[in-house]
Amino acid sequence: MLGLMQNWPLLCHRIIDHAAAIHGQQEVVTRSVEGPIHRTTYAAIRGNALKVGQQLDRHGIKIGDRVATIAWNTWRHLEAWYGIMGIGAVCHTVNPRLFPDQIVWIVNHAQDRIMMTDLTFVPLLEKIADKMPSVERYIVFTDRAHMPQTTLKNAIAYEDWIAEADGDFRWKEFDENTAAAMCYTSGTTGDPKGVLYSHRSNVLHAMMANNPDALGTRAKDTMLPVVPLFHANSWGIAFSAPSMGTKLVMPGPKLDGASVYELLSTEKVTYSAGVPTVWLMLLQYMATEKKTLPDLKVVVCGGSAMPRSMIKAFMDMGVEPRHAWGMTEMSPLGTVGALKPPFANLTGEAALDVLQTQGYPPFGVQMKITDDAGKPQPWDAKTFGRLKVSGPSISKAYYRLDANILDEDGFFDTGDVATMDPYGYMRITDRSKDVIKSGGEWISSIDLENLAVGHPKVLEAAVIGVQHPKWDERPLLIVQLKPDQQATREDILQYMDGKIAKWWMPDDVQFVDSIPHTATGKILKIALREQFKDYRFPTAAA
Amino acid sequence: MLGLMQNWPLLCHRIIDHAAAIHGQQEVVTRSVEGPIHRTTYAAIRGNALKVGQQLDRHGIKIGDRVATIAWNTWRHLEAWYGIMGIGAVCHTVNPRLFPDQIVWIVNHAQDRIMMTDLTFVPLLEKIADKMPSVERYIVFTDRAHMPQTTLKNAIAYEDWIAEADGDFRWKEFDENTAAAMCYTSGTTGDPKGVLYSHRSNVLHAMMANNPDALGTRAKDTMLPVVPLFHANSWGIAFSAPSMGTKLVMPGPKLDGASVYELLSTEKVTYSAGVPTVWLMLLQYMATEKKTLPDLKVVVCGGSAMPRSMIKAFMDMGVEPRHAWGMTEMSPLGTVGALKPPFANLTGEAALDVLQTQGYPPFGVQMKITDDAGKPQPWDAKTFGRLKVSGPSISKAYYRLDANILDEDGFFDTGDVATMDPYGYMRITDRSKDVIKSGGEWISSIDLENLAVGHPKVLEAAVIGVQHPKWDERPLLIVQLKPDQQATREDILQYMDGKIAKWWMPDDVQFVDSIPHTATGKILKIALREQFKDYRFPTAAA
């Protein structure tokens, strides 16, 4: 027997409709790419989003067609999102920080028909446009006065383009499982993989994110998403903030400490969200300039691990730091690290111990950790396992890729290795391809690296697993010393001795002149493995 | 093109699964019907809920079968909810405050197969059991020691019943649109009507309620739902609190001021929710006994309008009062009255003016006000209209009733008349059957009544529309004076003069010895209309 409740599909444009109807006067403030601060409202954003939809419709964009954006966080980008999705087209956010060849590959794979971009990226696109034949037209997010001369095909200034529409237009009707947006992940190996969000997944993610232990802002809050709209679905903030009527402050292209501070301060921002690098720049600027942020209440930090010193710095400011973990494939929220019972009243180092974990999953994200055979591992805060996740905002497949990516229970393997504690707090200990499997037990390469860099002469450390006849794999520690420093294998191992389990100790230390990195600054272990592919442990010869 | 996100149906039992996995140690504290305070956890509640499901399954309860509860807010009632819903049966909450004949009618209409109830209601049920032949078995929420002698068919103590199960049981699998729960509304006329919630509607409602401007508690909060599980889906709190890991404090049968105060105080409750009568009792108790509640942060008040003095009393205590409005047909949340821009920083009388409205709808509730022809009316805070609503947790039909209850846009007519302001704040001005339609314009009977009772000699006032040859209808004011007081028609009208628009002034005043009420204390206007059916205005004769 079915319930007798209304059929009300979860569609992304219902969010901007709600924001315009109930919070229509609420402001969206942007540091524009052209320079000045720009102010608009949710009602005006919806009005322009309808014009975007109308113009795309006139162009012949159909349900399921891809429309790309390469752009900063601005009100125009937000208008484009809702306009694209509201006609059932797929908003494909492209990360401008990728290598140009990757952008070309992604746009061709997605077969984007329209490209909407900022002034910043016009020179980049001009260089690669001839390799992206699917793009029929370029829309530049600016007005006529700022529109450059360009070779981009059918280029037009966004303001001119939407001025051609009268806005007398209705959103298209379609099923809530219709594709709404697309974002490619680019790992260290293989081709990028396209994550395809649905209207349902985006709306459910926003509702999940709105809980007050996640990103849940109130209508009287002000949210500044430093995290870009092109990064992992902007952590859902482009949906969650309007759904609550929260004022949005969009930082545009300037993400340095001084610029972010200025917006946080002048707009009295209460919530913000971004990666550790951004917060490091902000905290350094504030320390140097002796600045304060009395209105700031919560900072959500994800993308990579939040250093303990940063968590403490925010707490000392009276700001609640929320360590978050997620993935593009998860829309992206996986866990958020708010203090909850029995830890809710902890302070000082004890609180930091909890806040340094990646947090616990909200309702809507199920987790398990398993061994390689898929057997669930205990939640004892010690046992590692492959972290696998399930939920309505989590991928089941990649765009135009046939591979099955779910296990037999329908869980997605995150590629991370983690521990869970009895209270649901998760701690990432490694990437599964990097974890060292020694005699059936797992050793965290990240824990060893974090320990080794504590040595005063070590600049950076990397640990890889090297084949071992008896133990299957054993850890090899690779060290880059600080300039003009000298240290021996024994110096380093002696420093580590006693700080970890005996059997975790690296079997050897190798010194290198430099450790290779990816474009986004992560250690490129694949290159290290190649470099040390013929290496054999001294102990292994025995 | 469809998105590529996981198929993860929104099912009620996923909420208790989440609570048990991530917040398993979190407490649920109950003032038991037997007397003592009882403590359990979400993990234990899920364990017993599985046993309930297992026992119902063994009994032969199938997907879609109805299982009734007539019970207070206790941990056992919560276990029963999740156990019933987790096998796809329909949890039918019956309101024990209804007349026995109404209970009989409802149980027969629903064809409930099992009845689960508290000790309190065993005598009531024994009197009517023979009129409810569909009920195959009665489960009494108690243990063997407290189990009374009873004539109820196949009666067993709940604890004995679930002890027969080993809990080695899995939830059933079914579509998210499957019926999960049922609640009958009983108006002043006609038969009760069955609202049939789905798993999807309950889960979406919980996610909506979890936003911090609605009922959104944090995992470190403590929620005491005074509102019963048998009243309008318990305002969704049985779903929203576990989904957040919030500690629940269940008041059992004792809802008087002293008892509610004791639980709020000893359990350091931060959020509570209930009807104005309950808060009145609490505030009177606290004033008399000079008590304080330093931990209480938010009180949500709905069911009927929250008096201005009560809103002020809570604000003076440092508690945020949230005026809420909803309906059983809405799961039930319709609006919640948090202060938002541009009102967020108001204090004193100006804040009270906003907080006295019924609030604004969260994302997931769409509203419109229309005239009788269905034409939308402006949101100017002045124009009345029939209030119509749409959303995924709102009824589209009643159980076993063929009538279409939606308009051509799919909106449900609430039967209320309201104004909307430009910021989405809604104010109920009347029931649509009570509003007076004079010369094409609408006059609020409630506003006139509220004004008339301000006269020092008036005990209670009711306004009904009476036919008028020129104006269609005109207001008749019916007054019950305070004991031993005397007043004339002119006294009353003179008092009202100048305080309302001239054309709103009642055409006449009639004095009565007593004004009739419904079982729940509302003015029974249908009886007044009958009483005055032959009444003609003096002005109408002209």
CSV table of N, CA and C in Angstrom, one decimal, chain A residues 305 425 429 449 495 501:
chain,number,residue,atom,x,y,z
A,305,ALA,N,43.5,17.3,5.3
A,305,ALA,CA,43.3,17.2,6.7
A,305,ALA,C,43.7,18.6,7.3
A,425,TYR,N,32.9,8.5,14.9
A,425,TYR,CA,34.0,9.4,14.4
A,425,TYR,C,34.9,8.6,13.5
A,429,THR,N,43.3,7.2,7.6
A,429,THR,CA,44.7,6.8,7.9
A,429,THR,C,45.5,6.7,6.7
A,449,GLU,N,54.6,9.2,7.8
A,449,GLU,CA,55.1,10.5,7.2
A,449,GLU,C,55.0,11.6,8.2
A,495,TYR,N,64.8,8.6,16.1
A,495,TYR,CA,63.8,9.6,16.4
A,495,TYR,C,62.4,9.0,16.5
A,501,ALA,N,54.3,1.5,17.1
A,501,ALA,CA,54.5,0.1,17.3
A,501,ALA,C,55.8,-0.4,16.6
